[in-house]
Amino acid sequence: MTAPKQAPRWRIYALEAWYQFLMVLREPAFAIPTLLFPLIFYLFFGVVMGAGSFSAAAPTYMLATYSVFGVMGPSLFGFGAGLAMERDSGVLLLKRTTPMPAAAYLLAKVAMAIAFGAAVVLGIFLLGAHGAGVVLYRWQWFALAGVVLAGVIPFCALGLAVGAWSRGRAAVAITNLVFLPMAMLSGLWIPITIFPAALQDIANVLPAYHQAQLALKIIDMDGGQTTLLHVSVLGVQSLAYLAVAAFGFRRAGTGAVSIHPGGTS
Amino acid sequence: MSEPSVARLSGVTHRYGSVVALEEVDLEVRRGEVLAVLGPNGAGKTTAIHLLLGSLPVQTGRATVFGQRPDAPGVRARRGAMLQISGVPDTLTVGEHIDLFRAYYPTPVPASDLLAMAGIEGLEGRRFGKLSGGQKQRVMFALALCGDPQLVFLDEPTAGLDVEVRRGLWEEIRRHRESGRTTVLTTHYLEEADALADRIVVLHRGRVIAEGAPSTIKSRTAARRVRCVTRVTGDAVTSVPGVVRSETRGQHLEVLTSRPETLVRELLDRDPDLHDLTVVGAGLEEAFLALTRESDEPGPVR
């Protein structure tokens, strides 16, 4: 009787990821901002205004930074807002009573962030190459895509920390408060070299800044800090976010959130 | 696996900060029965369920399911649950949710059987967010049965549903009962416990105050409803021994009491003109109120 009969693991992981993807794709409040905003921003600032305005290099620079922006969105929102809302709705608690491995749930969100991020990056690359005349070596296109997509690691970890510590609708607001200012202060919209020195210093503690610098290195447009520095900061920060998330979950007791003391028990 | 008990709480005390949700609770779920855990809001029903689901850690005492820890992997695969505050994402269809939950279990029930068992045939293509409240509960019921569980927890399965829809869902739960599985149901609808359960455990303020077959609970309290037209007011009889509750409805005085003879004698003494007197056996609702009153002396029960 105790023979550990189990459902095939790979199937749980695959279905969990597929349905996570479908679920998010059908949610306009998520799909539109994360898929369309980076593309529209790039089209406007990179292609239309960038071509010929303040610098001929602008469309190329923005190709890298808006791609980072495009990967950051689904990572942060999938984990931050998505997790908090699924916790509030009780579905997370329900799933925790089933044999579903917790990792399947988390990896499904990472897979969703990669899929959405890849779609945005592809769109930006097409706009850049065909709309703004960005010319890169073939290896640069691939390297850029790879580096930018690796951003799901720090961004998902950050999103998880936000999701672990916030509830429902507040999580959407908090995610936005992390997402938009960080994008700007990290130089994802316009180069931070335009900012006052004090603001430029802030960028050094932001994961999006380091992620963008790694991407810009590939096209030789970074600020000159070492790869090791960027990778170290991102690695340490990712671990720190995961620790913060783990602490948050422990405090909330995985999903026991729906039991309110003295309330409807 | 021949032990009669499939799940058990022994000497369980659970606190949320300074609020005591359960106090020294012993609860046994026997193989094949439908057990109703009955009690008002805040009685500790959901806490008890979540201890048996392993989604709350046991603070004091012991919780076992199939003789193991409630969160053991082997337990999860043989258990299903319908939680009180739970929905699934709105943007996936009924069929997709069922497909996903079936994948979690080693021996899932065929999807078409699940749709039939929950009475939601034809809804598989509909998105969860587009369903009515009753349909959503049926979907949650189907998800609880996905893994062909031997033990099913239904935490207030019909809370917030209107009477018609509630009775519809009872039919599904009754049919499920005939399959010989063990079911634990929490409810504050006494009618629901009476209609569905083989055995009732009454929880009140975190303690088990009564336990037994629905008929046993009724006979233990033997509550009667006395109804008559009289000038004696409801307030005036609350001090009569045995009186649980009294109220005036139109020109009638209605009193719930465990000692109808004492009350009637008292009423006739105070008002010789009393007429239209009836004494009827009370349902489970009254029995429950009486039980609640026993363990909760001061103050009237709402």
XYZ file of C-alpha atoms in Angstrom:
567
model
C 0.000 0.000 0.000
C 2.914 2.324 0.694
C 4.465 1.533 -2.699
C 4.974 5.087 -3.945
C 2.820 4.928 -7.011
C 3.226 8.211 -8.793
C 1.903 10.088 -11.735
C 4.612 10.708 -14.379
C 6.585 13.720 -13.183
C 7.463 15.082 -16.612
C 3.786 15.216 -17.499
C 2.943 17.285 -14.417
C 5.759 19.730 -15.208
C 4.778 19.970 -18.868
C 1.051 20.455 -18.267
C 1.597 22.888 -15.417
C 3.802 25.010 -17.705
C 1.451 24.763 -20.667
C -1.607 25.801 -18.665
C 0.309 28.563 -16.924
C 1.195 29.876 -20.373
C -2.376 29.593 -21.686
C -3.792 31.176 -18.557
C -1.531 34.200 -18.812
C -1.996 34.515 -22.571
C -5.769 34.746 -22.055
C -5.432 37.422 -19.390
C -5.403 40.760 -21.273
C -4.377 42.663 -18.147
C -1.178 40.657 -18.186
C -0.601 39.852 -21.835
C -1.035 43.334 -23.261
C 1.364 45.275 -21.050
C 4.026 42.581 -21.005
C 3.891 41.726 -24.710
C 2.954 45.001 -26.345
C 4.463 47.741 -24.195
C 8.118 46.866 -24.854
C 7.378 46.531 -28.574
C 5.466 49.790 -28.762
C 8.082 51.628 -26.710
C 10.843 50.303 -28.923
C 8.904 51.130 -32.063
C 8.371 54.680 -30.855
C 11.645 55.576 -29.118
C 13.997 53.264 -30.965
C 12.654 53.075 -34.476
C 10.612 56.223 -35.122
C 12.411 58.770 -32.935
C 15.727 56.971 -32.597
C 16.518 56.884 -36.266
C 18.589 59.956 -36.921
C 17.643 61.930 -33.784
C 20.154 62.214 -30.922
C 22.389 59.430 -31.988
C 22.623 57.019 -34.863
C 23.493 54.353 -32.294
C 20.237 54.804 -30.370
C 18.248 52.060 -32.135
C 21.048 49.574 -31.454
C 21.448 50.596 -27.789
C 17.693 50.430 -27.239
C 17.474 47.083 -28.984
C 19.440 45.636 -26.073
C 17.818 47.573 -23.250
C 14.199 47.195 -24.395
C 14.836 43.476 -24.777
C 15.896 43.399 -21.114
C 12.745 45.382 -20.316
C 10.687 42.858 -22.306
C 12.015 39.915 -20.286
C 11.654 41.726 -16.968
C 7.875 42.232 -17.377
C 6.623 38.640 -17.536
C 9.164 37.530 -14.923
C 8.151 40.144 -12.377
C 4.418 40.031 -13.032
C 4.133 36.253 -13.313
C 5.746 35.788 -9.935
C 4.891 39.016 -8.135
C 1.289 39.670 -9.048
C 0.467 36.179 -10.337
C 1.657 34.343 -7.280
C -0.014 36.715 -4.848
C -3.337 36.450 -6.665
C -3.196 32.676 -6.928
C -2.475 32.557 -3.238
C -5.458 34.776 -2.480
C -7.806 32.784 -4.692
C -6.893 29.658 -2.739
C -5.746 27.701 -5.777
C -2.189 27.533 -4.467
C -3.405 26.142 -1.158
C -5.566 23.610 -2.994
C -2.675 22.499 -5.194
C -0.479 22.096 -2.135
C -2.904 19.440 -0.865
C -2.481 17.452 -4.097
C 0.616 15.435 -5.096
C 1.744 18.288 -7.376
C 5.445 18.978 -6.679
C 5.949 22.600 -5.600
C 8.783 22.854 -8.134
C 6.352 22.181 -10.988
C 4.386 25.266 -10.032
C 7.459 27.486 -9.794
C 9.147 26.174 -12.934
C 5.901 26.650 -14.868
C 6.113 30.351 -14.113
C 9.770 30.490 -15.150
C 8.904 28.700 -18.401
C 6.062 31.142 -19.009
C 8.425 34.101 -18.415
C 10.938 32.626 -20.887
C 8.244 32.036 -23.521
C 6.779 35.527 -23.208
C 10.245 37.095 -22.959
C 11.419 35.245 -26.058
C 8.371 36.424 -28.014
C 9.048 40.040 -27.060
C 12.767 39.764 -27.821
C 12.016 38.258 -31.217
C 9.593 41.089 -31.957
C 12.105 43.744 -30.934
C 14.842 42.100 -32.990
C 12.592 42.061 -36.061
C 11.647 45.702 -35.532
C 15.296 46.626 -35.028
C 16.652 44.754 -38.018
C 13.897 45.602 -40.467
C 12.501 48.865 -39.114
C 15.506 50.661 -37.670
C 18.258 49.145 -39.781
C 20.194 47.727 -36.845
C 23.101 45.683 -38.133
C 24.811 43.107 -35.904
C 26.954 40.047 -36.482
C 25.010 36.836 -36.416
C 26.755 35.719 -33.192
C 25.753 39.010 -31.585
C 22.071 38.418 -32.270
C 22.257 35.002 -30.662
C 24.447 36.073 -27.760
C 22.206 39.040 -27.092
C 19.086 36.866 -27.052
C 20.787 34.396 -24.703
C 22.043 37.009 -22.243
C 18.756 38.868 -22.210
C 16.737 35.690 -21.597
C 19.074 34.697 -18.766
C 17.554 37.723 -17.048
C 14.575 35.560 -16.077
C 16.714 34.228 -13.222
C 17.227 37.455 -11.239
C 13.851 38.895 -12.300
C 11.852 35.793 -11.380
C 13.688 35.658 -8.043
C 12.814 39.310 -7.408
C 9.208 38.675 -8.446
C 9.024 35.715 -6.097
C 10.207 37.900 -3.210
C 7.530 40.493 -4.022
C 4.863 37.800 -4.377
C 5.833 36.190 -1.093
C 5.418 39.397 0.835
C 2.361 40.984 -0.737
C -1.269 40.097 -1.210
C -3.621 40.193 -4.167
C -4.199 43.567 -5.732
C -1.527 45.247 -3.653
C 0.950 42.912 -5.318
C 0.084 44.341 -8.738
C 0.752 47.859 -7.492
C 3.959 46.861 -5.731
C 5.183 44.989 -8.799
C 4.570 48.090 -10.899
C 6.420 50.196 -8.333
C 9.406 47.898 -8.697
C 9.088 47.410 -12.444
C 8.746 50.909 -13.877
C 11.163 52.941 -11.700
C 13.750 50.193 -11.945
C 13.452 50.143 -15.728
C 14.034 53.881 -15.896
C 16.807 54.101 -13.286
C 18.630 51.182 -14.892
C 18.777 52.945 -18.219
C 16.413 50.621 -20.032
C 14.469 53.484 -21.607
C 17.180 56.098 -22.031
C 20.897 55.781 -21.227
C 21.630 56.627 -17.584
C 24.632 58.691 -18.651
C 22.058 61.449 -19.260
C 21.063 61.336 -15.546
C 22.685 63.282 -12.669
C 25.546 61.430 -10.968
C 23.503 60.617 -7.848
C 20.897 58.776 -9.915
C 23.607 56.943 -11.797
C 24.940 55.623 -8.483
C 21.551 54.129 -7.640
C 21.722 52.054 -10.811
C 24.608 50.070 -9.336
C 22.292 48.319 -6.878
C 19.596 47.485 -9.447
C 19.571 44.055 -11.084
C 18.082 45.449 -14.299
C 21.080 47.767 -14.646
C 23.564 44.904 -14.433
C 21.474 42.762 -16.748
C 21.358 45.594 -19.283
C 25.110 46.168 -18.990
C 25.752 42.504 -19.783
C 23.506 42.804 -22.837
C 25.196 46.053 -23.928
C 28.634 44.419 -23.626
C 27.753 42.183 -26.541
C 27.232 45.155 -28.800
C 30.128 47.062 -27.203
C 27.951 49.829 -25.747
C 28.267 49.121 -22.015
C 29.635 51.468 -19.357
C 32.957 49.669 -19.011
C 32.514 47.705 -15.753
C 33.651 44.085 -15.767
C 31.498 41.125 -16.693
C 32.519 39.494 -13.424
C 31.121 42.417 -11.448
C 27.740 42.282 -13.215
C 27.436 38.513 -12.959
C 28.452 38.546 -9.279
C 25.956 41.238 -8.358
C 23.175 39.413 -10.220
C 24.077 36.084 -8.618
C 24.236 37.455 -5.089
C 21.018 39.430 -5.539
C 19.169 36.415 -6.945
C 20.129 34.354 -3.908
C 19.136 37.203 -1.600
C 15.692 37.487 -3.256
C 15.158 33.750 -2.938
C 16.067 33.929 0.743
C 13.669 36.839 1.272
C 10.952 34.854 -0.551
C 11.581 31.719 1.496
C 11.354 33.740 4.685
C 8.105 35.310 3.489
C 6.554 31.932 2.697
C 7.635 30.469 5.996
C 6.068 33.392 7.781
C 2.792 33.058 5.864
C 2.855 29.257 6.184
C 2.784 28.289 2.484
C -0.843 28.806 1.843
C -2.539 28.894 5.185
C -3.362 32.479 4.326
C -6.997 31.738 3.741
C -7.542 30.821 7.363
C -8.215 33.942 9.316
C -8.039 33.681 13.058
C -11.451 34.200 14.535
C -12.888 34.563 11.060
C -14.654 32.046 8.897
C -13.164 28.852 10.179
C -5.032 -1.413 5.999
C -7.827 -2.843 8.059
C -7.898 -0.242 10.805
C -11.309 1.350 11.059
C -9.985 4.859 11.336
C -8.650 6.553 8.202
C -7.859 9.907 9.753
C -7.514 11.122 13.273
C -6.802 14.169 15.388
C -5.652 13.314 18.915
C -5.402 15.905 21.644
C -5.015 18.708 19.138
C -4.791 22.280 20.326
C -4.248 25.015 17.769
C -3.737 28.721 18.298
C -3.511 31.716 15.993
C -1.614 34.113 18.203
C -3.765 34.432 21.288
C -6.889 33.073 19.580
C -7.538 29.429 20.414
C -9.032 27.760 17.335
C -9.037 24.182 18.624
C -8.702 22.973 22.185
C -7.906 19.362 23.077
C -9.803 18.049 20.094
C -10.081 14.330 19.414
C -11.636 13.505 16.107
C -11.786 10.182 14.355
C -12.791 9.594 10.757
C -13.934 6.009 10.213
C -13.585 4.064 7.010
C -16.484 4.471 4.609
C -18.467 6.985 6.618
C -19.668 10.454 5.796
C -18.671 12.513 8.796
C -20.098 16.001 9.166
C -18.174 18.462 11.289
C -20.830 20.886 12.284
C -20.473 24.253 13.935
C -20.959 27.974 13.579
C -18.350 30.267 12.016
C -15.211 30.385 14.076
C -15.824 26.975 15.658
C -12.545 25.630 14.302
C -13.904 23.429 11.508
C -11.611 24.720 8.780
C -8.608 24.577 11.089
C -9.359 20.908 11.792
C -9.614 20.187 8.066
C -6.363 21.962 7.278
C -4.532 20.026 9.972
C -5.726 16.811 8.302
C -4.727 18.164 4.893
C -1.257 18.992 6.145
C -1.588 22.601 5.068
C -1.338 23.742 8.690
C 1.419 22.455 10.953
C 0.292 20.610 14.075
C 1.161 22.654 17.146
C 0.051 20.369 19.967
C -1.251 16.821 19.645
C -1.192 14.484 16.690
C -2.771 14.364 13.245
C -2.617 11.250 11.104
C -4.177 10.236 7.804
C -3.966 6.586 6.681
C -1.663 6.190 9.671
C 0.852 8.641 8.225
C 1.670 12.328 8.413
C -1.093 14.295 6.680
C 1.373 15.786 4.174
C 3.102 12.527 3.223
C 3.253 12.026 -0.574
C 1.417 8.695 -0.345
C -1.380 10.437 1.546
C -1.733 13.260 -0.969
C -2.301 10.805 -3.811
C -5.190 9.075 -1.994
C -6.961 12.139 -0.730
C -9.029 14.846 -2.400
C -10.193 18.190 -1.112
C -12.631 20.947 -1.819
C -11.601 23.993 0.173
C -13.814 26.698 1.511
C -12.128 29.713 -0.018
C -10.867 28.367 -3.254
C -11.301 28.964 -6.913
C -9.169 28.074 -9.862
C -7.983 30.590 -12.477
C -10.841 32.153 -14.432
C -9.169 32.024 -17.820
C -8.832 28.260 -18.132
C -11.748 26.056 -19.150
C -13.364 23.400 -16.993
C -11.853 20.687 -19.199
C -8.374 22.201 -18.893
C -8.546 22.398 -15.106
C -9.671 18.784 -14.928
C -6.920 17.736 -17.330
C -4.291 19.423 -15.151
C -5.544 18.046 -11.829
C -5.875 14.527 -13.243
C -2.191 14.677 -14.185
C -1.246 15.011 -10.500
C -2.547 11.552 -9.583
C -1.282 8.055 -10.340
C -4.711 6.571 -11.121
C -6.988 9.407 -12.220
C -10.691 9.046 -12.901
C -11.555 9.472 -16.616
C -12.526 13.064 -17.349
C -15.942 12.095 -18.719
C -16.730 10.241 -15.471
C -15.720 13.284 -13.427
C -17.999 15.547 -15.438
C -20.860 13.116 -14.861
C -20.105 12.675 -11.144
C -20.175 16.417 -10.584
C -23.119 17.010 -12.909
C -21.226 19.371 -15.215
C -21.467 17.533 -18.530
C -21.322 19.925 -21.437
C -19.442 22.596 -19.486
C -15.937 21.317 -20.250
C -15.342 23.999 -22.889
C -16.522 26.847 -20.667
C -14.056 29.089 -18.874
C -14.163 28.852 -15.094
C -14.732 32.605 -14.769
C -17.922 32.370 -16.846
C -19.613 29.826 -14.580
C -22.316 30.442 -11.980
C -21.525 30.007 -8.295
C -23.119 26.577 -8.202
C -21.317 25.416 -11.333
C -18.011 26.593 -9.887
C -18.593 24.548 -6.745
C -19.363 21.518 -8.881
C -16.100 22.004 -10.734
C -14.234 22.210 -7.419
C -16.018 19.014 -6.399
C -14.889 17.326 -9.625
C -11.303 18.463 -8.961
C -11.485 16.926 -5.477
C -12.415 13.580 -7.060
C -9.794 13.645 -9.861
C -7.416 11.226 -8.196
C -10.064 8.620 -7.321
C -9.474 9.409 -3.631
C -10.305 7.084 -0.748
C -10.793 10.070 1.515
C -12.434 13.336 0.493
C -12.598 16.567 2.465
C -15.382 18.983 1.599
C -14.984 22.220 3.519
C -18.349 23.993 3.474
C -19.095 22.782 -0.036
C -22.357 24.672 -0.342
C -21.498 27.888 1.508
C -23.001 30.898 -0.209
C -25.169 28.895 -2.596
C -28.904 29.330 -2.759
C -31.207 26.555 -1.604
C -31.934 25.029 -5.006
C -28.292 24.892 -6.009
C -27.333 23.534 -2.617
C -29.789 20.659 -2.894
C -28.474 19.921 -6.366
C -24.960 19.591 -5.036
C -26.197 17.344 -2.224
C -27.371 14.910 -4.860
C -23.847 14.668 -6.238
C -22.380 14.209 -2.768
C -24.959 11.515 -1.965
C -24.180 9.614 -5.142
C -20.516 9.864 -4.286
C -21.242 8.461 -0.819
C -22.625 5.295 -2.343
C -19.241 4.579 -3.876
C -18.047 3.593 -0.384
C -15.434 6.272 0.011
C -14.830 8.155 3.218
C -15.979 11.746 3.268
C -15.441 14.514 5.782
C -17.757 17.431 5.325
C -17.824 20.659 7.282
C -20.898 22.773 7.359
C -22.852 25.228 9.393
C -26.015 24.138 7.622
C -27.541 21.670 10.028
C -29.925 20.465 7.388
C -26.921 19.585 5.274
C -25.293 17.484 7.982
C -28.608 15.744 8.632
C -29.183 15.069 4.941
C -25.715 13.770 4.130
C -23.914 12.469 7.191
C -23.768 9.096 8.917
C -22.205 10.716 11.927
C -21.960 14.252 13.204
C -19.300 15.903 15.322
C -20.391 19.232 16.705
C -17.593 21.757 17.187
C -18.127 24.891 19.151
C -15.451 27.373 20.095
C -12.732 24.899 19.288
C -14.164 22.027 21.334
C -16.095 18.926 20.416
C -19.376 19.362 22.279
C -21.295 16.422 20.821
C -20.746 13.447 18.615
C -22.959 10.723 17.200
C -25.527 9.779 14.594
C -27.907 12.600 13.676
C -30.670 10.816 15.598
C -28.443 10.413 18.670
C -27.697 14.073 18.743
C -31.370 14.895 18.501
C -32.344 12.504 21.288
C -29.539 13.699 23.502
C -30.913 17.159 23.535
C -34.545 16.218 22.920
C -35.339 19.795 22.076
C -38.997 20.646 21.467
C -40.589 23.641 19.916
C -43.535 24.998 21.927
C -45.831 27.366 20.113
C -48.911 29.148 21.439
C -50.866 32.375 21.559
C -50.340 34.026 24.903
C -49.784 37.351 26.537
C -46.598 36.033 28.172
C -43.639 37.596 26.394
C -40.605 35.827 25.099
C -38.308 37.592 27.537
C -40.386 36.429 30.468
C -39.736 32.734 29.800
C -35.994 32.789 29.190
C -35.382 32.024 32.860
C -37.576 28.907 32.812
C -35.308 25.811 33.109
C -34.590 24.151 29.779
C -35.426 27.118 27.597
C -32.917 27.635 24.829
C -34.484 30.381 22.825
C -37.751 32.243 22.632
C -39.240 34.658 20.186
C -42.534 36.204 19.193
C -43.778 35.581 15.678
C -46.911 37.481 14.851
C -49.268 36.719 17.729
C -47.492 33.455 18.492
C -44.857 32.866 21.100
C -42.303 30.290 19.977
C -40.011 28.707 22.517
C -37.317 26.122 22.042
C -36.791 24.028 25.149
C -35.361 20.743 26.330
C -38.074 20.508 29.060
C -41.392 21.221 27.373
C -43.493 19.974 30.336
C -41.953 22.501 32.715
C -42.433 25.290 30.235
C -46.061 24.465 29.434
C -46.941 24.226 33.144
C -45.307 27.592 33.734
C -47.049 29.195 30.772
C -50.483 27.920 31.797
C -49.905 29.196 35.325
C -49.064 32.653 34.081
C -51.733 32.877 31.405
C -54.962 30.838 31.771
C -56.187 32.281 28.458
C -53.336 30.652 26.564
C -54.561 28.860 23.426
C -53.534 27.343 20.114
C -50.822 25.326 21.883
C -48.579 22.965 19.896
C -45.494 21.043 20.942
C -43.381 19.558 18.159
C -40.088 17.701 18.021
C -37.275 19.921 16.944
C -35.021 19.298 13.961
C -31.311 19.151 13.984
C -31.109 22.905 13.852
C -32.766 23.191 17.238
C -30.775 20.293 18.604
C -27.661 22.106 17.592
C -28.747 25.355 19.174
C -29.489 23.532 22.389
C -26.096 21.881 22.361
C -24.424 25.171 21.701
C -26.315 26.695 24.569
C -25.205 23.930 26.955
C -21.536 24.650 26.436
C -21.930 28.369 26.234
C -24.038 29.254 29.247
C -24.142 33.029 29.385
C -25.855 35.002 26.699
C -28.453 34.037 24.136
C -27.540 32.290 20.932
C -28.360 34.226 17.828
